[in-house]
Amino acid sequence: MDSTALDNLREALRGPLVTPQDAEYDETRSVYNAMIDRRPAAVARCTGTADVRSTIAFARQTGVELAVRGGGHSGPGLCLVDGGLTLDLSLMRWVRVDPVTRTAQVGGGSQLGDLDHETHTFGLGVPAGINSTTGVGGLTLGGGHGHLTRTYGLTIDSLVAADVVLADGSVVTTTEKEHPDLLWALRGGGGNFGVVTSFTFRLHPVHTVGVAVTVWPVEQTQEVLRWYREFLPSAPEDLNGFFAVMTVPPAPPFPEPLHGRKVCAVVWCYTGDLEGGRLDDVLSVVNDPAPPAFHFATPMPYPMLQTMFDDLVPKGLQWYWRGDFFDTVTDEALAVHERFGRELPTGLSTMHLYPVDGAAHDVAPGETAWAYRDATWSGVIAGIDPDPANADLIRRWCVDYWSALHPHSMGGAYVNFLGETGDADSVRATYRDNYARLAAVKHTYDPDNFFHANQNIPPAA
């Protein structure tokens, strides 16, 4: 980039503009997935809407390729472009809660932990994710699911407004009445339509939840998963539980004899009444498929549940993931899960099936960009390890697992789980019949496809 042009941008920003000459460059360009090692020409660390507009104007004037970063959790590293400009929202971390209207306005660079902390004091929350370090922006724009999905729906089902800087630098607030087509597209259409500087969410009652972890030997995966596929979809919506194949970490609450063992597991979240031992009653069913090797249950503040896996998977690990939607778990898929559960390549590699039924099914497929309202699970296969030498190992295991499982899927995936499989066909499959409408909205708000460093939806002709 021309140094004079960069100096002009630096003068226009209130936040810092970080370039390769700066000591903080490597830390600034790093993202959650250490497998991503891209070198942008500059990172504009925006502090507000004015900085966002200046950065977009600079990119348009110079023709430099622009990428946008919220929380930096993008698996394929879509927030970085070699030689490009990253518009970094991570300094825009703020949350304002209105307990009377039960809404929260959230800065575009905020993380789930910021949102959970501020809403929890009022006994409120948003159904969003399972890790406190996940960015609110990327999770929401992809649709968003987590521990509260069966009770309160997807994250986008609670999104009521957003402030957006468009490709031409103009700023709009989108609601059900103002620019409703844009709000529809933001509810699951990814980062295709502009830079969201703030989100407004409707809040729901949640304070202390029942949390449990149940594990069985990996050799019982088929038996347990056969039971789980029937039990959970018929369970009350106040019970959520995602299924996993995993290796038991050497940490509480797991007893030492289980450390390092390959298992299948369900991580439960219960939002119902906890009085009188109700949690134990609800989860007495865990003995139905087979006696578990370990079962732990306790009441827990919701934000604590959201941080439960943070230390296990900190920033800086090697990640490779792929996903799919499932309306059922076929008998053939049972065997696939057990096979690859037995073959877990590293201690952190895992597969999760996240429930996306319950309240998420109360919204029709055309009401938001999220097209898979008939899916029961959103699955992700994640190869994870701290050692770069194992990158090929975890990638190969993930791809082989996904290739064996994909024929038993619904054909599309949660856009945030596409990984580097996000080619045009995969993105189209993700949005089904909503794709054409998304392309039309893209044409309205970004006709030149300025925002294309994403799981891209080109504008309609």
Tab-separated table of C-alpha atoms in Angstrom:
chain	number	residue	atom	x	y	z
A	1	MET	CA	0.000	0.000	0.000
A	2	ASP	CA	1.112	3.538	-0.697
A	3	SER	CA	2.591	4.975	2.498
A	4	THR	CA	1.044	8.388	1.912
A	5	ALA	CA	-2.408	6.854	1.558
A	6	LEU	CA	-1.867	4.849	4.746
A	7	ASP	CA	-0.811	7.998	6.565
A	8	ASN	CA	-4.022	9.665	5.424
A	9	LEU	CA	-6.066	6.758	6.774
A	10	ARG	CA	-4.123	6.830	10.030
A	11	GLU	CA	-4.962	10.518	10.397
A	12	ALA	CA	-8.656	9.812	9.796
A	13	LEU	CA	-8.943	7.071	12.437
A	14	ARG	CA	-9.374	7.473	16.164
A	15	GLY	CA	-8.270	3.856	16.627
A	16	PRO	CA	-4.799	2.604	15.670
A	17	LEU	CA	-3.812	1.519	12.157
A	18	VAL	CA	-1.422	-1.412	12.536
A	19	THR	CA	1.011	-2.327	9.736
A	20	PRO	CA	3.838	-4.905	9.428
A	21	GLN	CA	6.319	-2.332	10.717
A	22	ASP	CA	4.561	-2.134	14.094
A	23	ALA	CA	5.627	-4.283	17.051
A	24	GLU	CA	2.023	-5.317	17.724
A	25	TYR	CA	1.390	-6.440	14.132
A	26	ASP	CA	1.687	-10.198	14.682
A	27	GLU	CA	-0.571	-10.141	17.706
A	28	THR	CA	-3.079	-7.884	15.953
A	29	ARG	CA	-3.324	-10.091	12.871
A	30	SER	CA	-3.627	-13.315	14.857
A	31	VAL	CA	-7.016	-15.016	15.014
A	32	TYR	CA	-8.541	-17.790	17.093
A	33	ASN	CA	-7.488	-20.506	14.623
A	34	ALA	CA	-3.679	-20.677	14.570
A	35	MET	CA	-3.816	-22.667	11.327
A	36	ILE	CA	-4.564	-19.315	9.657
A	37	ASP	CA	-1.388	-17.304	8.986
A	38	ARG	CA	-2.275	-14.448	6.653
A	39	ARG	CA	-0.525	-11.105	6.437
A	40	PRO	CA	-2.784	-8.140	5.701
A	41	ALA	CA	-1.101	-4.936	4.626
A	42	ALA	CA	-2.865	-3.147	7.474
A	43	VAL	CA	-5.383	-3.643	10.267
A	44	ALA	CA	-7.686	-0.713	11.035
A	45	ARG	CA	-8.765	-1.054	14.654
A	46	CYS	CA	-12.000	0.896	14.582
A	47	THR	CA	-13.433	2.499	17.716
A	48	GLY	CA	-16.763	3.588	16.249
A	49	THR	CA	-18.886	4.195	13.182
A	50	ALA	CA	-16.720	7.094	11.991
A	51	ASP	CA	-13.661	4.827	11.858
A	52	VAL	CA	-15.647	2.160	10.026
A	53	ARG	CA	-16.782	4.668	7.388
A	54	SER	CA	-13.250	6.027	6.943
A	55	THR	CA	-11.873	2.514	6.485
A	56	ILE	CA	-14.512	1.584	3.918
A	57	ALA	CA	-13.913	4.849	2.038
A	58	PHE	CA	-10.171	4.184	1.962
A	59	ALA	CA	-10.674	0.646	0.635
A	60	ARG	CA	-13.007	1.877	-2.100
A	61	GLN	CA	-10.691	4.703	-3.139
A	62	THR	CA	-7.556	2.557	-3.266
A	63	GLY	CA	-9.109	-0.687	-4.512
A	64	VAL	CA	-7.530	-2.697	-1.692
A	65	GLU	CA	-9.388	-5.871	-0.714
A	66	LEU	CA	-11.298	-5.494	2.543
A	67	ALA	CA	-12.094	-8.107	5.192
A	68	VAL	CA	-14.080	-7.537	8.391
A	69	ARG	CA	-13.265	-8.989	11.805
A	70	GLY	CA	-15.588	-9.127	14.789
A	71	GLY	CA	-14.529	-11.753	17.338
A	72	GLY	CA	-11.919	-13.435	15.123
A	73	HIS	CA	-13.436	-16.933	15.495
A	74	SER	CA	-13.840	-17.525	11.757
A	75	GLY	CA	-12.618	-21.086	11.158
A	76	PRO	CA	-11.303	-20.424	7.637
A	77	GLY	CA	-9.939	-17.011	8.668
A	78	LEU	CA	-12.260	-14.979	6.462
A	79	CYS	CA	-11.404	-11.857	8.465
A	80	LEU	CA	-7.890	-11.732	6.977
A	81	VAL	CA	-6.717	-11.251	3.389
A	82	ASP	CA	-3.056	-11.422	2.372
A	83	GLY	CA	-2.020	-7.946	1.288
A	84	GLY	CA	-5.473	-6.574	2.068
A	85	LEU	CA	-7.013	-4.394	4.748
A	86	THR	CA	-8.758	-5.814	7.813
A	87	LEU	CA	-11.486	-3.686	9.336
A	88	ASP	CA	-11.231	-4.775	12.967
A	89	LEU	CA	-14.213	-4.173	15.263
A	90	SER	CA	-12.669	-5.782	18.359
A	91	LEU	CA	-12.271	-2.444	20.176
A	92	MET	CA	-16.030	-1.860	19.874
A	93	ARG	CA	-16.911	-4.036	22.869
A	94	TRP	CA	-19.839	-2.607	24.809
A	95	VAL	CA	-23.298	-3.685	25.943
A	96	ARG	CA	-26.246	-1.552	27.076
A	97	VAL	CA	-29.166	-3.365	28.699
A	98	ASP	CA	-32.660	-1.949	29.100
A	99	PRO	CA	-34.302	-4.208	31.710
A	100	VAL	CA	-37.677	-2.508	31.232
A	101	THR	CA	-37.995	-3.287	27.521
A	102	ARG	CA	-35.875	-6.429	27.948
A	103	THR	CA	-33.518	-5.485	25.138
A	104	ALA	CA	-29.762	-5.135	24.829
A	105	GLN	CA	-27.748	-3.124	22.322
A	106	VAL	CA	-24.362	-4.703	21.665
A	107	GLY	CA	-21.236	-3.298	19.984
A	108	GLY	CA	-20.118	-5.031	16.800
A	109	GLY	CA	-16.832	-6.241	18.314
A	110	SER	CA	-18.337	-7.655	21.507
A	111	GLN	CA	-17.901	-11.240	22.617
A	112	LEU	CA	-20.579	-13.473	24.097
A	113	GLY	CA	-18.991	-13.113	27.520
A	114	ASP	CA	-19.588	-9.345	27.389
A	115	LEU	CA	-23.252	-9.875	26.554
A	116	ASP	CA	-23.763	-12.614	29.156
A	117	HIS	CA	-22.107	-10.570	31.907
A	118	GLU	CA	-24.274	-7.487	31.398
A	119	THR	CA	-27.583	-9.300	30.918
A	120	HIS	CA	-27.088	-11.778	33.763
A	121	THR	CA	-27.377	-9.137	36.468
A	122	PHE	CA	-31.006	-8.629	35.339
A	123	GLY	CA	-31.757	-12.354	35.096
A	124	LEU	CA	-31.883	-12.134	31.304
A	125	GLY	CA	-29.969	-13.535	28.350
A	126	VAL	CA	-29.790	-14.310	24.634
A	127	PRO	CA	-29.652	-17.809	23.117
A	128	ALA	CA	-26.126	-17.658	21.701
A	129	GLY	CA	-23.229	-20.090	21.535
A	130	ILE	CA	-21.333	-22.253	24.008
A	131	ASN	CA	-18.069	-20.278	24.433
A	132	SER	CA	-17.770	-16.829	25.986
A	133	THR	CA	-14.936	-15.805	23.617
A	134	THR	CA	-17.041	-16.208	20.470
A	135	GLY	CA	-17.807	-12.933	18.688
A	136	VAL	CA	-21.411	-11.771	18.867
A	137	GLY	CA	-21.254	-10.467	15.296
A	138	GLY	CA	-20.090	-13.531	13.401
A	139	LEU	CA	-22.261	-15.908	15.413
A	140	THR	CA	-25.375	-13.780	14.953
A	141	LEU	CA	-24.917	-13.109	11.248
A	142	GLY	CA	-24.545	-16.843	10.657
A	143	GLY	CA	-27.735	-17.633	12.594
A	144	GLY	CA	-26.426	-18.645	15.998
A	145	HIS	CA	-27.268	-21.667	18.136
A	146	GLY	CA	-26.228	-22.779	21.594
A	147	HIS	CA	-27.346	-24.039	25.002
A	148	LEU	CA	-30.665	-22.127	24.941
A	149	THR	CA	-31.771	-22.888	21.381
A	150	ARG	CA	-34.474	-25.435	22.178
A	151	THR	CA	-35.945	-23.034	24.757
A	152	TYR	CA	-35.631	-19.658	23.014
A	153	GLY	CA	-34.701	-20.348	19.386
A	154	LEU	CA	-31.739	-19.266	17.302
A	155	THR	CA	-29.773	-16.107	18.081
A	156	ILE	CA	-31.304	-14.399	15.030
A	157	ASP	CA	-34.791	-15.073	16.390
A	158	SER	CA	-33.952	-12.534	19.111
A	159	LEU	CA	-32.363	-9.966	16.754
A	160	VAL	CA	-34.709	-6.974	16.446
A	161	ALA	CA	-32.479	-4.237	14.981
A	162	ALA	CA	-28.982	-3.489	13.719
A	163	ASP	CA	-26.915	-0.434	12.792
A	164	VAL	CA	-25.121	-1.116	9.510
A	165	VAL	CA	-22.489	0.728	7.490
A	166	LEU	CA	-23.091	-0.124	3.840
A	167	ALA	CA	-20.616	-0.480	0.990
A	168	ASP	CA	-21.142	3.120	-0.135
A	169	GLY	CA	-20.399	4.392	3.384
A	170	SER	CA	-23.973	5.270	4.249
A	171	VAL	CA	-25.368	4.222	7.632
A	172	VAL	CA	-28.778	2.650	8.163
A	173	THR	CA	-30.680	1.220	11.098
A	174	THR	CA	-32.614	-1.850	10.059
A	175	THR	CA	-35.717	-3.043	11.894
A	176	GLU	CA	-38.936	-4.814	10.991
A	177	LYS	CA	-40.226	-1.441	9.717
A	178	GLU	CA	-37.078	0.236	8.366
A	179	HIS	CA	-35.126	-1.651	5.681
A	180	PRO	CA	-36.852	-4.925	6.665
A	181	ASP	CA	-35.282	-6.756	3.715
A	182	LEU	CA	-31.841	-6.024	5.162
A	183	LEU	CA	-32.813	-7.273	8.618
A	184	TRP	CA	-34.183	-10.439	7.002
A	185	ALA	CA	-30.841	-11.006	5.251
A	186	LEU	CA	-28.755	-10.272	8.370
A	187	ARG	CA	-30.685	-13.006	10.166
A	188	GLY	CA	-28.403	-15.764	8.901
A	189	GLY	CA	-26.981	-14.390	5.638
A	190	GLY	CA	-23.471	-13.817	6.988
A	191	GLY	CA	-21.280	-10.767	6.465
A	192	ASN	CA	-22.393	-10.125	2.887
A	193	PHE	CA	-24.402	-6.955	3.338
A	194	GLY	CA	-22.399	-4.459	5.354
A	195	VAL	CA	-20.515	-3.839	8.591
A	196	VAL	CA	-22.803	-4.182	11.612
A	197	THR	CA	-21.623	-1.735	14.259
A	198	SER	CA	-24.332	-2.654	16.759
A	199	PHE	CA	-26.973	-5.326	17.283
A	200	THR	CA	-30.173	-5.013	19.321
A	201	PHE	CA	-31.521	-8.209	20.886
A	202	ARG	CA	-34.730	-9.143	22.650
A	203	LEU	CA	-33.809	-10.704	26.010
A	204	HIS	CA	-35.260	-13.770	27.734
A	205	PRO	CA	-35.460	-14.919	31.367
A	206	VAL	CA	-32.418	-17.005	32.318
A	207	HIS	CA	-30.289	-16.941	35.434
A	208	THR	CA	-29.311	-20.239	37.036
A	209	VAL	CA	-29.576	-23.321	34.851
A	210	GLY	CA	-29.148	-27.020	35.471
A	211	VAL	CA	-25.908	-28.240	33.913
A	212	ALA	CA	-24.833	-31.848	33.472
A	213	VAL	CA	-22.198	-33.837	31.621
A	214	THR	CA	-22.799	-37.530	30.970
A	215	VAL	CA	-20.157	-39.771	29.376
A	216	TRP	CA	-20.145	-43.356	28.158
A	217	PRO	CA	-17.267	-45.401	26.682
A	218	VAL	CA	-16.770	-44.641	22.990
A	219	GLU	CA	-17.519	-48.304	22.275
A	220	GLN	CA	-21.137	-47.590	23.255
A	221	THR	CA	-21.527	-44.694	20.795
A	222	GLN	CA	-24.059	-46.477	18.590
A	223	GLU	CA	-26.216	-47.590	21.501
A	224	VAL	CA	-26.192	-44.162	23.166
A	225	LEU	CA	-26.713	-42.196	19.975
A	226	ARG	CA	-29.601	-44.460	18.948
A	227	TRP	CA	-31.281	-43.563	22.252
A	228	TYR	CA	-30.367	-39.856	22.024
A	229	ARG	CA	-31.800	-39.424	18.514
A	230	GLU	CA	-35.201	-40.569	19.775
A	231	PHE	CA	-35.168	-39.032	23.238
A	232	LEU	CA	-34.083	-35.431	22.739
A	233	PRO	CA	-36.483	-34.343	19.950
A	234	SER	CA	-39.386	-35.553	22.110
A	235	ALA	CA	-38.078	-33.957	25.320
A	236	PRO	CA	-39.540	-30.697	26.739
A	237	GLU	CA	-38.052	-27.549	25.197
A	238	ASP	CA	-36.520	-26.514	28.521
A	239	LEU	CA	-33.986	-29.350	28.126
A	240	ASN	CA	-31.081	-28.958	25.712
A	241	GLY	CA	-28.247	-31.417	25.272
A	242	PHE	CA	-25.601	-31.603	22.573
A	243	PHE	CA	-24.017	-34.951	21.713
A	244	ALA	CA	-20.248	-35.336	21.332
A	245	VAL	CA	-17.483	-37.805	20.687
A	246	MET	CA	-14.403	-36.631	22.541
A	247	THR	CA	-11.424	-37.467	24.708
A	248	VAL	CA	-11.897	-36.821	28.434
A	249	PRO	CA	-9.682	-33.850	29.386
A	250	PRO	CA	-7.404	-34.064	32.433
A	251	ALA	CA	-9.449	-31.552	34.407
A	252	PRO	CA	-12.409	-31.280	36.774
A	253	PRO	CA	-15.097	-32.464	37.057
A	254	PHE	CA	-13.778	-35.666	35.477
A	255	PRO	CA	-12.168	-38.260	37.795
A	256	GLU	CA	-8.543	-39.118	37.062
A	257	PRO	CA	-9.200	-42.720	35.895
A	258	LEU	CA	-11.211	-41.288	32.968
A	259	HIS	CA	-8.568	-38.796	31.852
A	260	GLY	CA	-7.488	-39.444	28.279
A	261	ARG	CA	-10.234	-41.976	27.534
A	262	LYS	CA	-12.245	-41.714	24.329
A	263	VAL	CA	-15.941	-41.362	25.067
A	264	CYS	CA	-19.286	-40.281	23.732
A	265	ALA	CA	-21.056	-37.678	25.810
A	266	VAL	CA	-24.028	-35.358	26.201
A	267	VAL	CA	-23.635	-31.857	27.677
A	268	TRP	CA	-27.005	-30.861	29.154
A	269	CYS	CA	-28.570	-27.490	29.915
A	270	TYR	CA	-31.923	-27.386	31.733
A	271	THR	CA	-33.800	-24.083	32.039
A	272	GLY	CA	-36.769	-25.431	33.994
A	273	ASP	CA	-37.533	-25.443	37.719
A	274	LEU	CA	-34.536	-26.577	39.805
A	275	GLU	CA	-36.363	-26.829	43.129
A	276	GLY	CA	-36.673	-30.131	44.953
A	277	GLY	CA	-34.073	-32.079	43.009
A	278	ARG	CA	-35.916	-31.565	39.731
A	279	LEU	CA	-32.655	-31.663	37.728
A	280	ASP	CA	-31.891	-35.195	38.928
A	281	ASP	CA	-35.408	-36.287	38.048
A	282	VAL	CA	-35.182	-34.859	34.532
A	283	LEU	CA	-31.829	-36.501	33.895
A	284	SER	CA	-32.613	-39.896	35.398
A	285	VAL	CA	-33.061	-40.999	31.771
A	286	VAL	CA	-29.284	-41.038	31.219
A	287	ASN	CA	-29.261	-44.622	32.450
A	288	ASP	CA	-31.652	-45.753	29.721
A	289	PRO	CA	-29.152	-46.466	26.908
A	290	ALA	CA	-26.444	-47.877	29.227
A	291	PRO	CA	-25.008	-47.054	32.647
A	292	PRO	CA	-22.761	-44.011	32.139
A	293	ALA	CA	-19.075	-44.100	33.008
A	294	PHE	CA	-19.527	-40.693	34.632
A	295	HIS	CA	-22.383	-38.293	35.292
A	296	PHE	CA	-22.041	-34.846	36.842
A	297	ALA	CA	-24.956	-32.475	37.455
A	298	THR	CA	-25.212	-29.153	39.278
A	299	PRO	CA	-27.044	-25.804	39.197
A	300	MET	CA	-24.859	-23.128	37.617
A	301	PRO	CA	-25.172	-19.444	36.669
A	302	TYR	CA	-25.690	-19.275	32.923
A	303	PRO	CA	-22.540	-17.173	32.228
A	304	MET	CA	-20.477	-19.816	34.051
A	305	LEU	CA	-21.819	-22.490	31.716
A	306	GLN	CA	-20.831	-20.290	28.769
A	307	THR	CA	-17.207	-20.206	30.004
A	308	MET	CA	-16.982	-23.929	30.830
A	309	PHE	CA	-14.989	-24.802	27.689
A	310	ASP	CA	-12.978	-21.583	27.335
A	311	ASP	CA	-9.803	-22.867	29.011
A	312	LEU	CA	-10.004	-26.160	27.140
A	313	VAL	CA	-9.904	-24.495	23.714
A	314	PRO	CA	-8.085	-21.145	24.063
A	315	LYS	CA	-6.992	-18.959	21.186
A	316	GLY	CA	-3.929	-20.245	19.352
A	317	LEU	CA	-4.792	-23.886	18.624
A	318	GLN	CA	-4.775	-25.510	15.184
A	319	TRP	CA	-8.380	-25.965	13.974
A	320	TYR	CA	-9.941	-27.586	10.945
A	321	TRP	CA	-13.719	-28.028	10.812
A	322	ARG	CA	-16.635	-28.964	8.594
A	323	GLY	CA	-20.360	-29.208	9.256
A	324	ASP	CA	-23.739	-30.423	8.048
A	325	PHE	CA	-27.410	-30.269	9.016
A	326	PHE	CA	-29.273	-33.477	9.953
A	327	ASP	CA	-32.963	-34.181	10.319
A	328	THR	CA	-32.198	-37.583	11.840
A	329	VAL	CA	-29.246	-39.805	12.670
A	330	THR	CA	-29.512	-42.783	10.345
A	331	ASP	CA	-28.488	-46.293	11.363
A	332	GLU	CA	-25.595	-46.051	8.913
A	333	ALA	CA	-24.495	-42.776	10.526
A	334	LEU	CA	-24.387	-44.454	13.945
A	335	ALA	CA	-21.562	-46.673	12.735
A	336	VAL	CA	-19.725	-43.722	11.171
A	337	HIS	CA	-19.776	-41.820	14.465
A	338	GLU	CA	-18.463	-44.786	16.435
A	339	ARG	CA	-15.709	-45.484	13.906
A	340	PHE	CA	-14.353	-41.944	13.896
A	341	GLY	CA	-14.898	-41.558	17.640
A	342	ARG	CA	-12.571	-44.507	18.126
A	343	GLU	CA	-10.115	-42.841	15.708
A	344	LEU	CA	-10.011	-39.398	17.357
A	345	PRO	CA	-6.556	-38.202	16.251
A	346	THR	CA	-5.757	-35.826	19.129
A	347	GLY	CA	-6.972	-35.105	22.631
A	348	LEU	CA	-8.990	-32.027	21.644
A	349	SER	CA	-10.499	-33.221	18.351
A	350	THR	CA	-14.240	-33.740	18.590
A	351	MET	CA	-17.632	-33.945	16.899
A	352	HIS	CA	-20.721	-32.131	18.199
A	353	LEU	CA	-24.388	-32.466	17.268
A	354	TYR	CA	-26.137	-29.263	18.382
A	355	PRO	CA	-29.955	-29.389	18.667
A	356	VAL	CA	-31.697	-26.839	16.423
A	357	ASP	CA	-35.268	-27.974	17.025
A	358	GLY	CA	-37.687	-26.939	19.780
A	359	ALA	CA	-38.352	-23.193	19.676
A	360	ALA	CA	-36.157	-22.857	16.569
A	361	HIS	CA	-38.870	-24.788	14.678
A	362	ASP	CA	-41.481	-22.177	15.559
A	363	VAL	CA	-40.120	-19.903	12.797
A	364	ALA	CA	-40.871	-20.701	9.144
A	365	PRO	CA	-37.949	-21.270	6.703
A	366	GLY	CA	-38.765	-18.093	4.767
A	367	GLU	CA	-39.045	-15.773	7.771
A	368	THR	CA	-35.260	-15.452	8.092
A	369	ALA	CA	-32.302	-16.293	5.858
A	370	TRP	CA	-31.731	-19.488	7.920
A	371	ALA	CA	-33.341	-22.064	5.636
A	372	TYR	CA	-33.019	-25.275	7.674
A	373	ARG	CA	-35.884	-24.830	10.114
A	374	ASP	CA	-36.664	-28.514	9.571
A	375	ALA	CA	-33.220	-29.637	10.755
A	376	THR	CA	-32.935	-31.379	14.108
A	377	TRP	CA	-29.174	-31.037	14.541
A	378	SER	CA	-26.383	-28.807	13.327
A	379	GLY	CA	-23.283	-30.970	13.290
A	380	VAL	CA	-19.637	-29.954	13.324
A	381	ILE	CA	-16.499	-32.088	13.082
A	382	ALA	CA	-13.452	-30.298	14.467
A	383	GLY	CA	-9.857	-31.460	14.306
A	384	ILE	CA	-7.998	-29.545	17.027
A	385	ASP	CA	-4.443	-29.632	18.362
A	386	PRO	CA	-1.836	-27.163	19.661
A	387	ASP	CA	0.986	-28.580	17.487
A	388	PRO	CA	1.251	-27.300	13.881
A	389	ALA	CA	2.974	-30.591	13.031
A	390	ASN	CA	-0.409	-32.291	13.473
A	391	ALA	CA	-2.271	-29.978	11.075
A	392	ASP	CA	-2.397	-32.540	8.268
A	393	LEU	CA	-3.432	-35.291	10.696
A	394	ILE	CA	-6.431	-33.408	12.067
A	395	ARG	CA	-7.407	-32.139	8.613
A	396	ARG	CA	-7.385	-35.660	7.151
A	397	TRP	CA	-9.454	-37.095	10.032
A	398	CYS	CA	-12.002	-34.277	9.710
A	399	VAL	CA	-12.337	-34.595	5.935
A	400	ASP	CA	-12.628	-38.400	6.072
A	401	TYR	CA	-15.245	-38.214	8.846
A	402	TRP	CA	-17.239	-35.559	6.990
A	403	SER	CA	-17.043	-37.467	3.690
A	404	ALA	CA	-18.421	-40.607	5.345
A	405	LEU	CA	-21.199	-38.691	7.132
A	406	HIS	CA	-22.249	-36.187	4.463
A	407	PRO	CA	-24.369	-38.684	2.458
A	408	HIS	CA	-26.559	-39.041	5.576
A	409	SER	CA	-27.018	-35.265	5.974
A	410	MET	CA	-29.588	-32.823	4.600
A	411	GLY	CA	-27.065	-31.493	2.064
A	412	GLY	CA	-26.265	-28.098	3.580
A	413	ALA	CA	-24.456	-26.777	6.636
A	414	TYR	CA	-24.595	-23.955	9.174
A	415	VAL	CA	-22.699	-21.222	7.334
A	416	ASN	CA	-20.294	-20.734	10.260
A	417	PHE	CA	-19.324	-24.426	10.016
A	418	LEU	CA	-18.589	-24.449	6.293
A	419	GLY	CA	-14.882	-23.938	6.850
A	420	GLU	CA	-12.929	-23.885	3.623
A	421	THR	CA	-15.660	-25.972	1.953
A	422	GLY	CA	-17.530	-22.716	1.364
A	423	ASP	CA	-17.496	-22.833	-2.438
A	424	ALA	CA	-20.416	-21.448	-4.427
A	425	ASP	CA	-22.319	-24.747	-4.400
A	426	SER	CA	-21.902	-25.189	-0.644
A	427	VAL	CA	-23.102	-21.660	0.079
A	428	ARG	CA	-26.091	-22.127	-2.224
A	429	ALA	CA	-26.928	-25.427	-0.473
A	430	THR	CA	-26.788	-23.639	2.892
A	431	TYR	CA	-29.543	-21.209	1.911
A	432	ARG	CA	-31.794	-23.451	-0.202
A	433	ASP	CA	-34.785	-21.508	-1.566
A	434	ASN	CA	-33.700	-18.364	0.307
A	435	TYR	CA	-30.586	-17.985	-1.853
A	436	ALA	CA	-32.248	-16.038	-4.688
A	437	ARG	CA	-33.788	-13.554	-2.257
A	438	LEU	CA	-30.425	-13.104	-0.513
A	439	ALA	CA	-28.776	-12.400	-3.865
A	440	ALA	CA	-31.463	-9.805	-4.587
A	441	VAL	CA	-30.880	-8.099	-1.209
A	442	LYS	CA	-27.162	-8.186	-1.924
A	443	HIS	CA	-27.801	-6.385	-5.217
A	444	THR	CA	-29.754	-3.689	-3.371
A	445	TYR	CA	-27.184	-2.989	-0.673
A	446	ASP	CA	-23.869	-4.120	-2.208
A	447	PRO	CA	-24.273	-4.306	-5.999
A	448	ASP	CA	-20.504	-4.378	-6.633
A	449	ASN	CA	-19.878	-7.224	-4.147
A	450	PHE	CA	-17.515	-4.981	-2.200
A	451	PHE	CA	-18.007	-7.211	0.851
A	452	HIS	CA	-16.836	-10.539	-0.583
A	453	ALA	CA	-14.260	-11.824	1.931
A	454	ASN	CA	-16.932	-14.078	3.462
A	455	GLN	CA	-19.019	-17.108	2.549
A	456	ASN	CA	-20.012	-15.078	-0.446
A	457	ILE	CA	-23.405	-14.534	-2.031
A	458	PRO	CA	-22.784	-12.595	-5.279
A	459	PRO	CA	-25.397	-9.949	-6.087
A	460	ALA	CA	-28.187	-10.904	-8.443
A	461	ALA	CA	-27.682	-9.671	-11.990
